[in-house]
Amino acid sequence: MTACGSVWRLYWKREGRGPMDIAGDNGRMRTRGVRVRGRDESAKREFSGVLRSLSMGNAEGDAAAFAKSGSLEQRAMSPRYNLLREVGRGSYGVVYEAVARRSGARVAVKKLRCDAPENVELALQEFWALASLESRHQNVVQLEECVLQRNGMAQKMSHGNKRSKQYLRLVETSLKGERVLSHPEEPCYLWFVMEFCEGGDLNHFILSRRPDPHTNNSFMLQLTSAVAFLHENNIVHRDLKPDNILISEKSGTPVLKVADFGLSKVCAGLGTTFKGKEGEDDRNRNVNVNKFWLSSACGSDFYMAPEVWEGHYTAKADIFALGIIIWAMVERITFIDAESKRELLGTYVRQGEDIVPVGEALLENPKMVLHIPQKRRSSMSDGVKKLLLDMLAVNPQDRPDAFELQARMDQVMCAA
C-alpha cells in the first residue's frame, strides 16, 4: 500500500503531453490507482475443509529462483501442483504459472499473505465471490480450489460448516479490522488455484495488436455478458478495469475472463445464508443489486463512477466502469502510469492542461456534457456511442442495468 494522499503522475499518451499531477484524497488508500475507503458490513460465509499436510516436490522451470524466495514456495503446492514460474506480483500477492500433476493442465496459483487485516479482507472477498457462484460462465475466471495454509498444514476451503478455527479467525480479523491471530511461527496464506490465461490482460492484448473491429465487437459482447452474469449472482465487482480482464486463447479465439475479485461485494439479504448440501436455508435470490447500497469508496480512479467517489453507490457503478473500458478499448485511448511505466487503456476528460477521470469530472460538474473526441478512423458506430453515453450517465438511474445493457449490446452488434 502506498501512503494516503500521495501524488500520482500520469502522462497523456495520445498527444505526447508532459506530466500531469493528480493528487489522491486524504484518508483513502490506494495501490496502483486502487482506492479503498470505509468498510462494508461483510456477511459471514461458513465453509468446511479437510486438513492435509503439504510436502514439497521439485518445481520445474525456475526452481533456483523459488529456492531463494523463502520456505513457503519450497513446500506449498506440491504434490498436487508444480510451480513453474512467477507471472505477476502485486502489493497483496504473487501469481505463479503451475501444472496440475494429475491432469497436466496449466493453472494459475495465486498466493495471498493473510497478515494485515486489509490483506485478509481482500483475500476473503475474492474467495466469497468466486465460491458463491453455483455455475460457470466462460467470461468469468474459474476458481478450481482455495487452500488455507499455516504452519505446514493446509485446509481446503469449501461451503459448509464452522469447524475451521483458522478460517473463523481470518473472518474475525476482516470484520474487526485488527489482527486476532497470535504471531505464528509461519505466516498464514490463502492459495487460489484458477484457470491459466496465457493471453495476458486486456491492456497488453489490445495494445500489442493492430485495431480490429471484429475483436472489439466480440469483446463488448463478452464483457456485457460477464457483468450480467455477476449481477444475476448478486456480485458487484467494484474494480472493473483492463488490468483485471484476462485473455484465454485455448480455444483458438480470444476469450475474456473477468478476474481479481478482491474488492468485490456479494450482496445478500439480511439474515440469509448460502444453501448447503445438508438443506440449509437458501440464499436470497431476490436481492436487487441495483438497490443494494454500498459505502466503501473503492476502485481505480479512471474507472470509478461519480457516486463511488462520494461513497454511496450500487451495482450501476460497474456499468460506468464498463463504459470507460469499452470506450478506451475501441478508441485505443491510453495514459502512462508513471509508477509501473505501463501504457494503460483509460478514458478521461481534459481540463486545461490536466487529464481527469471521467467520474471525478462529472462529480465536480454534474451538468457537464460528456464529449470525448473520436479518432478520424474510428470504428465506433452511432449505436455503440449512444449506448456508451447512457452507460456513463452521471445519474445512475439513467444508466441501463446489466441485463438491459446485455440486450441492447446484442441489438447494436446485430445491426452493425
mmCIF file of C-alpha atoms in Angstrom, residues 10 22 300-304 309 320 324 347-349 351 355-363 368:
data_model
loop_
_atom_site.group_PDB
_atom_site.id
_atom_site.type_symbol
_atom_site.label_atom_id
_atom_site.label_comp_id
_atom_site.label_asym_id
_atom_site.label_seq_id
_atom_site.Cartn_x
_atom_site.Cartn_y
_atom_site.Cartn_z
ATOM 1 C CA LEU A 10 0.218 10.428 -15.300
ATOM 2 C CA ILE A 22 -3.229 14.277 -9.794
ATOM 3 C CA SER A 300 -9.327 2.537 -9.591
ATOM 4 C CA ASP A 301 -9.543 6.257 -10.295
ATOM 5 C CA PHE A 302 -10.032 6.276 -14.051
ATOM 6 C CA TYR A 303 -12.893 3.757 -13.897
ATOM 7 C CA MET A 304 -14.769 4.984 -10.810
ATOM 8 C CA TRP A 309 -16.117 8.968 -5.216
ATOM 9 C CA PHE A 320 -19.989 3.048 -15.576
ATOM 10 C CA ILE A 324 -14.944 3.597 -19.639
ATOM 11 C CA THR A 347 -10.867 7.265 -20.862
ATOM 12 C CA TYR A 348 -10.609 10.721 -19.312
ATOM 13 C CA VAL A 349 -11.625 14.364 -19.673
ATOM 14 C CA GLN A 351 -9.442 20.172 -18.061
ATOM 15 C CA ILE A 355 -6.439 14.936 -17.665
ATOM 16 C CA VAL A 356 -9.117 13.989 -15.133
ATOM 17 C CA PRO A 357 -11.000 10.714 -14.598
ATOM 18 C CA VAL A 358 -14.452 10.974 -16.164
ATOM 19 C CA GLY A 359 -16.228 10.092 -12.915
ATOM 20 C CA GLU A 360 -14.363 12.743 -10.952
ATOM 21 C CA ALA A 361 -15.065 15.368 -13.622
ATOM 22 C CA LEU A 362 -18.785 14.526 -13.611
ATOM 23 C CA LEU A 363 -18.878 14.663 -9.823
ATOM 24 C CA MET A 368 -21.149 18.740 -17.964
#
